[in-house]
């Protein structure tokens, strides 16, 4: 079976590259992926794969049924939205949509899953169980396509017993992949603070209550949330990335200061506790100094946990498929990803597909105008995901 998959992944490679290049040329922003959704549905139609289009507007779900289709169900997920970035690469498949670019590799994820679908459809008489293909829009923007597709029932009828997702990873060379078991990526919440007080002439601060000084105390005190309240075994980050006053000058104290930041962690109970603590600290300090603080926490994605048993099986299967030298262990990341929603619902494994090629200078990180991949990675991505799905159905 392994040999068969490798032969098919190699045979279809040119087609899969063409699909990736089509998607790359026609990127669409989150929640606007109308043409991409249609394109995916048309590809599944061409392959004769049963599917539904229009889940969370542009999402597409396909089903490939093997023998005894009810025996076991495995879900495979690819996201397909692009980013508001102007592509700087001079390549034949450069984005034709000004200011929009597949700079996070979601074109690669989708092309790869379409390739995987093609092979699985061809092999459907040779496995038992069902493969659920989840093509998901809007990963890059809250509330996230995953949460919307789940709300619309994507994990029911049939309910998968596990789910795999892959993501491009430029620091890893094409041909290699990376796994991490357990806590892997962080929840990410956005913080918006408005500190208000009485400003006035900089020479006479005693006539007001200086929102700038109040803000300084709040910034310092908030650092205690992580350094003195977070359990050291739970990764946590609190960063304030923006500070602005409305008015103010060398000799003018403004009435209002705005702050923006992010809070990230990997435990849902602590996450809620931390929100309360942050708000209490900021409001209390402002009040004690004669001002006020409005503190809005905009909840983002939950943290992503890779199921230990599923990830261990996946890693072993990857070693068998690619060789131990091409499978690495990944460090924890404090970035976020809406695949986390699936991981909160069922055994999930989100792994990284190496897409870099240092010798050819393909090293740009995701979310940059020069991001690109070594397309050889698509053969690895297609073959490995097919293999993982079939191994999991077997087990
Ligand atoms: Ni991404």
CSV table of C-alpha atoms and ligand atoms in Angstrom, one decimal:
chain,number,residue,atom,x,y,z
A,1,UNK,CA,0.0,0.0,0.0
A,2,UNK,CA,2.8,2.4,0.9
A,3,UNK,CA,4.5,1.8,-2.4
A,4,UNK,CA,1.2,2.3,-4.2
A,5,UNK,CA,0.6,5.6,-2.5
A,6,UNK,CA,4.1,6.9,-3.3
A,7,UNK,CA,3.6,5.9,-7.0
A,8,UNK,CA,0.3,7.7,-7.2
A,9,UNK,CA,1.6,10.8,-5.4
A,10,UNK,CA,4.5,11.0,-7.9
A,11,UNK,CA,2.2,10.4,-10.9
A,12,UNK,CA,-0.2,13.1,-9.9
A,13,UNK,CA,2.4,15.6,-8.8
A,14,UNK,CA,2.3,17.8,-11.9
A,15,UNK,CA,-1.5,18.0,-11.6
A,16,UNK,CA,-1.3,18.9,-7.9
A,17,UNK,CA,1.3,21.6,-8.6
A,18,UNK,CA,-1.1,23.0,-11.2
A,19,UNK,CA,-3.9,23.1,-8.7
A,20,UNK,CA,-1.7,24.8,-6.2
A,21,UNK,CA,-0.6,27.4,-8.8
A,22,UNK,CA,-4.2,28.1,-9.8
A,23,UNK,CA,-5.1,28.7,-6.1
A,24,UNK,CA,-2.0,30.8,-5.6
A,25,UNK,CA,-2.8,33.0,-8.6
A,26,UNK,CA,-6.4,33.6,-7.4
A,27,UNK,CA,-6.2,34.2,-3.6
A,28,UNK,CA,-9.3,35.4,-1.7
A,29,UNK,CA,-9.5,37.0,1.7
A,30,UNK,CA,-11.2,35.3,4.7
A,31,UNK,CA,-15.0,35.1,4.4
A,32,UNK,CA,-14.8,36.1,0.7
A,33,UNK,CA,-13.5,32.8,-0.7
A,34,UNK,CA,-16.5,32.4,-3.1
A,35,UNK,CA,-14.5,31.3,-6.2
A,36,UNK,CA,-12.1,29.1,-4.2
A,37,UNK,CA,-15.1,27.3,-2.6
A,38,UNK,CA,-16.6,26.7,-6.1
A,39,UNK,CA,-13.3,25.6,-7.5
A,40,UNK,CA,-12.8,23.0,-4.7
A,41,UNK,CA,-16.4,21.7,-5.2
A,42,UNK,CA,-15.8,21.4,-9.0
A,43,UNK,CA,-12.6,19.5,-8.4
A,44,UNK,CA,-14.4,17.0,-6.1
A,45,UNK,CA,-17.2,16.7,-8.6
A,46,UNK,CA,-14.6,15.9,-11.3
A,47,UNK,CA,-13.2,13.2,-9.0
A,48,UNK,CA,-16.7,11.8,-8.4
A,49,UNK,CA,-16.5,12.5,-4.7
A,50,UNK,CA,-19.8,13.0,-2.8
A,51,UNK,CA,-19.7,16.5,-1.3
A,52,UNK,CA,-21.6,19.5,0.1
A,53,UNK,CA,-20.7,23.1,-0.7
A,54,UNK,CA,-21.9,26.1,1.3
A,55,UNK,CA,-21.1,25.1,4.9
A,56,UNK,CA,-20.1,28.3,6.7
A,57,UNK,CA,-20.8,30.0,3.4
A,58,UNK,CA,-17.8,28.9,1.3
A,59,UNK,CA,-16.8,25.6,3.1
A,60,UNK,CA,-16.9,22.3,1.3
A,61,UNK,CA,-17.2,18.8,2.9
A,62,UNK,CA,-16.5,15.6,0.9
A,63,UNK,CA,-17.0,12.0,1.8
A,64,UNK,CA,-15.0,9.0,0.5
A,65,UNK,CA,-16.6,5.8,1.5
A,66,UNK,CA,-14.5,2.6,1.5
A,67,UNK,CA,-15.8,-0.9,2.4
A,68,UNK,CA,-18.0,-0.9,5.5
A,69,UNK,CA,-18.2,2.9,5.5
A,70,UNK,CA,-19.6,3.1,9.0
A,71,UNK,CA,-16.8,1.2,10.6
A,72,UNK,CA,-14.5,4.1,11.3
A,73,UNK,CA,-14.4,7.8,10.1
A,74,UNK,CA,-11.3,9.9,9.9
A,75,UNK,CA,-11.4,13.7,9.0
A,76,UNK,CA,-8.8,15.5,7.0
A,77,UNK,CA,-8.8,19.3,7.0
A,78,UNK,CA,-7.4,22.0,4.8
A,79,UNK,CA,-8.0,25.7,5.1
A,80,UNK,CA,-8.2,28.0,2.0
A,81,UNK,CA,-8.3,31.7,2.8
A,82,UNK,CA,-5.5,34.2,1.9
A,83,UNK,CA,-4.0,37.3,3.5
A,84,UNK,CA,-4.0,41.0,2.8
A,85,UNK,CA,-0.4,41.1,1.6
A,86,UNK,CA,0.9,42.3,-1.8
A,87,UNK,CA,3.0,39.4,-3.3
A,88,UNK,CA,6.6,40.4,-3.9
A,89,UNK,CA,7.7,37.1,-5.6
A,90,UNK,CA,8.3,37.3,-9.4
A,91,UNK,CA,7.0,33.9,-10.3
A,92,UNK,CA,4.8,32.6,-13.1
A,93,UNK,CA,2.1,31.8,-10.5
A,94,UNK,CA,2.2,35.2,-8.8
A,95,UNK,CA,-1.0,36.5,-7.3
A,96,UNK,CA,-3.3,38.1,-9.8
A,97,UNK,CA,-5.4,39.7,-7.1
A,98,UNK,CA,-3.7,42.9,-6.0
A,99,UNK,CA,-3.0,43.2,-2.3
A,100,UNK,CA,-4.1,39.6,-1.6
A,101,UNK,CA,-1.7,36.7,-1.3
A,102,UNK,CA,-1.6,33.1,-0.2
A,103,UNK,CA,1.2,34.0,2.2
A,104,UNK,CA,0.3,31.3,4.8
A,105,UNK,CA,0.4,28.4,2.4
A,106,UNK,CA,-3.3,27.6,2.5
A,107,UNK,CA,-3.2,27.1,-1.2
A,108,UNK,CA,-0.7,24.3,-0.5
A,109,UNK,CA,-2.9,22.7,2.2
A,110,UNK,CA,-5.9,22.7,-0.2
A,111,UNK,CA,-4.0,21.4,-3.3
A,112,UNK,CA,-2.5,18.8,-1.1
A,113,UNK,CA,-5.9,17.6,0.3
A,114,UNK,CA,-7.3,17.6,-3.2
A,115,UNK,CA,-4.4,15.3,-4.2
A,116,UNK,CA,-5.0,13.1,-1.2
A,117,UNK,CA,-8.7,12.9,-2.1
A,118,UNK,CA,-7.9,11.8,-5.6
A,119,UNK,CA,-5.7,9.0,-4.4
A,120,UNK,CA,-8.1,7.9,-1.6
A,121,UNK,CA,-11.0,7.9,-4.1
A,122,UNK,CA,-9.0,5.7,-6.4
A,123,UNK,CA,-8.1,3.3,-3.5
A,124,UNK,CA,-11.6,3.3,-2.0
A,125,UNK,CA,-12.2,-0.4,-2.7
A,126,UNK,CA,-9.0,-1.2,-0.7
A,127,UNK,CA,-9.8,0.2,2.7
A,128,UNK,CA,-12.7,0.0,5.2
A,129,UNK,CA,-14.2,3.1,6.7
A,130,UNK,CA,-14.9,6.7,5.6
A,131,UNK,CA,-12.7,9.7,4.9
A,132,UNK,CA,-14.3,13.0,5.6
A,133,UNK,CA,-12.6,15.9,3.7
A,134,UNK,CA,-13.1,19.3,5.3
A,135,UNK,CA,-12.2,22.3,3.2
A,136,UNK,CA,-12.4,25.2,5.5
A,137,UNK,CA,-12.6,28.9,4.8
A,138,UNK,CA,-11.6,31.9,7.0
A,139,UNK,CA,-8.8,30.5,9.2
A,140,UNK,CA,-7.0,33.9,9.4
A,141,UNK,CA,-9.8,36.0,10.9
A,142,UNK,CA,-12.0,35.8,13.9
A,143,UNK,CA,-14.3,34.1,14.7
A,144,UNK,CA,-12.6,31.5,12.3
A,145,UNK,CA,-14.1,29.2,9.8
A,146,UNK,CA,-13.5,26.1,12.0
A,147,UNK,CA,-15.9,27.3,14.7
A,148,UNK,CA,-18.5,28.2,12.1
A,149,UNK,CA,-18.3,24.8,10.3
A,150,UNK,CA,-18.5,23.0,13.6
A,151,UNK,CA,-21.5,25.1,14.6
A,152,UNK,CA,-23.1,24.0,11.2
A,153,UNK,CA,-22.5,20.4,12.0
A,154,UNK,CA,-19.4,19.5,10.1
A,155,UNK,CA,-18.3,17.0,12.8
A,156,UNK,CA,-21.6,15.1,12.7
A,157,UNK,CA,-23.2,12.7,10.2
A,158,UNK,CA,-20.9,10.9,10.1
A,159,UNK,CA,-18.9,11.9,13.2
A,160,UNK,CA,-15.2,11.4,12.8
A,161,UNK,CA,-13.1,9.6,15.5
A,162,UNK,CA,-10.1,11.7,14.8
A,163,UNK,CA,-8.9,14.6,12.6
A,164,UNK,CA,-5.6,15.5,10.9
A,165,UNK,CA,-4.5,18.9,9.6
A,166,UNK,CA,-1.2,19.9,8.2
A,167,UNK,CA,0.5,23.3,7.9
A,168,UNK,CA,3.4,24.5,5.7
A,169,UNK,CA,6.6,25.2,7.6
A,170,UNK,CA,9.5,27.0,5.9
A,171,UNK,CA,12.1,26.3,8.6
A,172,UNK,CA,11.8,22.6,7.7
A,173,UNK,CA,13.2,21.4,4.4
A,174,UNK,CA,10.8,20.0,1.8
A,175,UNK,CA,10.6,16.3,2.2
A,176,UNK,CA,10.5,16.5,6.0
A,177,UNK,CA,7.7,16.8,8.5
A,178,UNK,CA,7.3,17.7,12.2
A,179,UNK,CA,5.1,16.6,15.0
A,180,UNK,CA,4.4,17.6,18.6
A,181,UNK,CA,2.3,15.7,21.1
A,182,UNK,CA,0.1,17.5,23.7
A,183,UNK,CA,0.0,21.3,24.1
A,184,UNK,CA,1.2,22.7,20.8
A,185,UNK,CA,-0.3,26.1,19.9
A,186,UNK,CA,-1.7,28.9,22.1
A,187,UNK,CA,-5.1,30.4,22.6
A,188,UNK,CA,-5.0,34.1,21.5
A,189,UNK,CA,-7.2,36.8,22.9
A,190,UNK,CA,-7.0,40.5,22.0
A,191,UNK,CA,-6.9,43.1,24.7
A,192,UNK,CA,-8.3,46.7,24.3
A,193,UNK,CA,-7.8,49.1,27.1
A,194,UNK,CA,-9.0,52.7,27.4
A,195,UNK,CA,-7.7,54.6,30.4
A,196,UNK,CA,-9.5,57.9,31.1
A,197,UNK,CA,-8.8,60.6,33.6
A,198,UNK,CA,-8.3,64.3,33.8
A,199,UNK,CA,-5.4,65.8,31.8
A,200,UNK,CA,-4.4,69.4,31.6
A,201,UNK,CA,-1.3,71.6,31.5
A,202,UNK,CA,1.9,69.6,31.9
A,203,UNK,CA,3.2,72.2,34.4
A,204,UNK,CA,0.2,71.6,36.8
A,205,UNK,CA,-0.3,67.9,37.0
A,206,UNK,CA,-1.8,68.2,40.5
A,207,UNK,CA,-5.0,69.7,39.0
A,208,UNK,CA,-5.8,66.4,37.3
A,209,UNK,CA,-5.0,62.7,37.7
A,210,UNK,CA,-2.7,62.0,34.7
A,211,UNK,CA,-3.9,59.1,32.7
A,212,UNK,CA,-0.4,58.6,31.3
A,213,UNK,CA,1.0,57.8,34.8
A,214,UNK,CA,-2.1,55.6,35.5
A,215,UNK,CA,-1.4,53.7,32.3
A,216,UNK,CA,2.3,53.2,33.2
A,217,UNK,CA,1.2,51.6,36.5
A,218,UNK,CA,-1.3,49.4,34.7
A,219,UNK,CA,1.3,48.2,32.1
A,220,UNK,CA,3.7,47.3,34.9
A,221,UNK,CA,1.1,45.6,37.1
A,222,UNK,CA,-0.2,43.5,34.2
A,223,UNK,CA,3.2,41.8,33.9
A,224,UNK,CA,2.3,40.1,37.2
A,225,UNK,CA,-0.4,38.1,35.6
A,226,UNK,CA,2.1,35.9,33.9
A,227,UNK,CA,5.1,36.3,36.3
A,228,UNK,CA,3.2,35.9,39.6
A,229,UNK,CA,-0.1,34.2,38.8
A,230,UNK,CA,0.4,31.8,35.9
A,231,UNK,CA,1.3,28.2,36.8
A,232,UNK,CA,4.9,27.9,35.5
A,233,UNK,CA,4.0,24.7,33.8
A,234,UNK,CA,1.4,26.4,31.6
A,235,UNK,CA,3.0,28.6,28.9
A,236,UNK,CA,1.5,32.1,29.0
A,237,UNK,CA,2.4,35.4,27.2
A,238,UNK,CA,1.0,38.8,27.8
A,239,UNK,CA,2.2,41.5,25.3
A,240,UNK,CA,1.0,45.1,24.9
A,241,UNK,CA,1.9,46.1,21.4
A,242,UNK,CA,0.2,49.5,21.0
A,243,UNK,CA,0.0,52.6,23.2
A,244,UNK,CA,-1.6,55.8,22.0
A,245,UNK,CA,-2.9,58.9,23.7
A,246,UNK,CA,-5.7,61.1,22.3
A,247,UNK,CA,-3.8,64.4,22.2
A,248,UNK,CA,-1.0,65.2,24.6
A,249,UNK,CA,2.3,66.9,24.0
A,250,UNK,CA,5.5,67.7,25.9
A,251,UNK,CA,3.5,70.1,28.0
A,252,UNK,CA,-0.1,68.7,27.7
A,253,UNK,CA,-1.4,65.8,29.7
A,254,UNK,CA,-4.1,64.0,27.7
A,255,UNK,CA,-7.5,62.8,29.1
A,256,UNK,CA,-7.3,59.4,27.5
A,257,UNK,CA,-4.8,56.7,26.7
A,258,UNK,CA,-5.5,53.6,24.6
A,259,UNK,CA,-3.6,50.3,24.8
A,260,UNK,CA,-3.8,47.1,22.7
A,261,UNK,CA,-2.3,43.7,23.3
A,262,UNK,CA,-2.6,40.0,23.2
A,263,UNK,CA,-2.9,37.3,25.9
A,264,UNK,CA,-1.9,33.7,24.9
A,265,UNK,CA,-1.9,30.5,26.9
A,266,UNK,CA,-2.5,26.8,26.8
A,267,UNK,CA,-5.1,26.0,29.4
A,268,UNK,CA,-8.8,27.0,29.2
A,269,UNK,CA,-9.4,27.3,32.9
A,270,UNK,CA,-6.4,29.5,33.5
A,271,UNK,CA,-7.3,31.5,30.4
A,272,UNK,CA,-10.6,32.6,32.0
A,273,UNK,CA,-9.0,33.3,35.3
A,274,UNK,CA,-6.3,35.4,33.7
A,275,UNK,CA,-9.0,37.5,31.8
A,276,UNK,CA,-10.6,38.3,35.2
A,277,UNK,CA,-7.3,39.1,36.9
A,278,UNK,CA,-6.2,41.4,34.1
A,279,UNK,CA,-9.5,43.3,34.1
A,280,UNK,CA,-9.5,43.6,37.9
A,281,UNK,CA,-5.9,44.8,38.1
A,282,UNK,CA,-6.4,47.5,35.4
A,283,UNK,CA,-9.7,48.7,36.7
A,284,UNK,CA,-8.5,48.7,40.3
A,285,UNK,CA,-5.4,50.7,39.6
A,286,UNK,CA,-7.2,53.2,37.5
A,287,UNK,CA,-9.8,53.7,40.1
A,288,UNK,CA,-7.3,54.0,43.0
A,289,UNK,CA,-5.6,56.8,41.1
A,290,UNK,CA,-8.7,58.7,40.3
A,291,UNK,CA,-9.3,57.5,36.7
A,292,UNK,CA,-11.2,54.7,35.0
A,293,UNK,CA,-10.2,51.8,32.7
A,294,UNK,CA,-12.4,50.2,30.1
A,295,UNK,CA,-11.0,46.7,29.5
A,296,UNK,CA,-12.3,44.7,26.6
A,297,UNK,CA,-11.1,41.1,26.1
A,298,UNK,CA,-11.9,39.9,22.6
A,299,UNK,CA,-11.7,36.1,22.8
A,300,UNK,CA,-9.9,34.4,19.9
A,301,UNK,CA,-9.1,30.8,19.2
A,302,UNK,CA,-8.7,28.2,22.0
A,303,UNK,CA,-5.4,26.5,22.5
A,304,UNK,CA,-4.4,23.6,20.2
A,305,UNK,CA,-3.8,20.2,21.8
A,306,UNK,CA,-2.5,17.3,19.8
A,307,UNK,CA,-4.0,14.1,21.1
A,308,UNK,CA,-1.1,12.0,22.5
A,309,UNK,CA,-2.2,8.6,21.2
A,310,UNK,CA,-3.2,9.8,17.8
A,311,UNK,CA,0.0,11.9,17.4
A,312,UNK,CA,2.2,9.0,18.5
A,313,UNK,CA,0.5,6.8,15.9
A,314,UNK,CA,0.9,9.5,13.2
A,315,UNK,CA,4.5,10.0,14.0
A,316,UNK,CA,5.3,6.3,13.8
A,317,UNK,CA,3.4,6.1,10.6
A,318,UNK,CA,5.3,9.1,9.2
A,319,UNK,CA,8.6,7.4,10.2
A,320,UNK,CA,7.6,4.3,8.3
A,321,UNK,CA,6.6,6.4,5.3
A,322,UNK,CA,9.4,9.0,5.1
A,323,UNK,CA,12.2,7.5,7.2
A,324,UNK,CA,13.2,8.6,10.7
A,325,UNK,CA,15.7,11.1,9.3
A,326,UNK,CA,12.8,13.1,7.8
A,327,UNK,CA,10.5,13.3,10.8
A,328,UNK,CA,11.4,15.8,13.6
A,329,UNK,CA,9.9,16.8,16.9
A,330,UNK,CA,8.5,20.4,17.0
A,331,UNK,CA,8.8,22.9,19.8
A,332,UNK,CA,5.7,24.5,21.4
A,333,UNK,CA,4.5,27.7,19.6
A,334,UNK,CA,2.7,30.7,21.0
A,335,UNK,CA,1.0,31.4,17.7
A,336,UNK,CA,-2.7,30.5,17.2
A,337,UNK,CA,-4.6,28.5,14.7
A,338,UNK,CA,-8.3,27.7,14.4
A,339,UNK,CA,-7.7,24.0,13.9
A,340,UNK,CA,-7.7,24.3,17.8
A,341,UNK,CA,-11.5,24.2,17.7
A,342,UNK,CA,-11.4,20.6,16.3
A,343,UNK,CA,-8.8,19.6,18.8
A,344,UNK,CA,-11.1,20.8,21.7
A,345,UNK,CA,-13.8,18.4,20.3
A,346,UNK,CA,-12.0,15.2,19.4
A,347,UNK,CA,-8.6,13.5,19.1
A,348,UNK,CA,-6.7,15.8,16.7
A,349,UNK,CA,-3.2,16.0,15.2
A,350,UNK,CA,-1.9,19.1,13.6
A,351,UNK,CA,1.5,18.6,12.0
A,352,UNK,CA,4.0,20.6,10.0
A,353,UNK,CA,5.0,20.0,6.4
A,354,UNK,CA,8.5,21.1,5.6
A,355,UNK,CA,8.3,23.5,2.6
A,356,UNK,CA,11.7,25.3,2.7
A,357,UNK,CA,14.8,24.8,0.5
A,358,UNK,CA,17.8,26.6,1.9
A,359,UNK,CA,20.0,25.7,-1.1
A,360,UNK,CA,17.4,27.4,-3.4
A,361,UNK,CA,16.9,30.3,-1.1
A,362,UNK,CA,13.3,29.4,-0.2
A,363,UNK,CA,13.4,30.5,3.4
A,364,UNK,CA,10.9,33.4,3.8
A,365,UNK,CA,8.6,33.0,6.8
A,366,UNK,CA,4.8,32.7,6.4
A,367,UNK,CA,2.9,36.0,6.4
A,368,UNK,CA,5.6,37.8,4.5
A,369,UNK,CA,5.4,39.1,0.8
A,370,UNK,CA,8.3,36.8,-0.2
A,371,UNK,CA,6.9,33.6,1.3
A,372,UNK,CA,7.0,30.7,-1.2
A,373,UNK,CA,7.5,26.9,-1.1
A,374,UNK,CA,9.6,24.2,-2.7
A,375,UNK,CA,6.7,22.5,-4.6
A,376,UNK,CA,8.4,19.1,-4.0
A,377,UNK,CA,6.8,19.4,-0.6
A,378,UNK,CA,3.4,18.8,-2.2
A,379,UNK,CA,4.4,15.2,-3.1
A,380,UNK,CA,5.3,14.6,0.6
A,381,UNK,CA,2.1,16.3,1.8
A,382,UNK,CA,-0.2,14.3,-0.5
A,383,UNK,CA,1.5,11.0,0.1
A,384,UNK,CA,1.9,11.3,3.8
A,385,UNK,CA,-1.7,12.5,4.5
A,386,UNK,CA,-3.1,9.6,2.4
A,387,UNK,CA,-0.9,7.1,4.3
A,388,UNK,CA,-1.8,8.6,7.8
A,389,UNK,CA,-5.5,8.4,7.0
A,390,UNK,CA,-5.3,4.8,5.8
A,391,UNK,CA,-3.1,3.7,8.7
A,392,UNK,CA,-5.6,5.2,11.1
A,393,UNK,CA,-8.6,3.5,9.5
A,394,UNK,CA,-6.8,0.2,9.7
A,395,UNK,CA,-5.9,0.5,13.4
B,1,LIG,NI1,-2.0,29.3,8.2
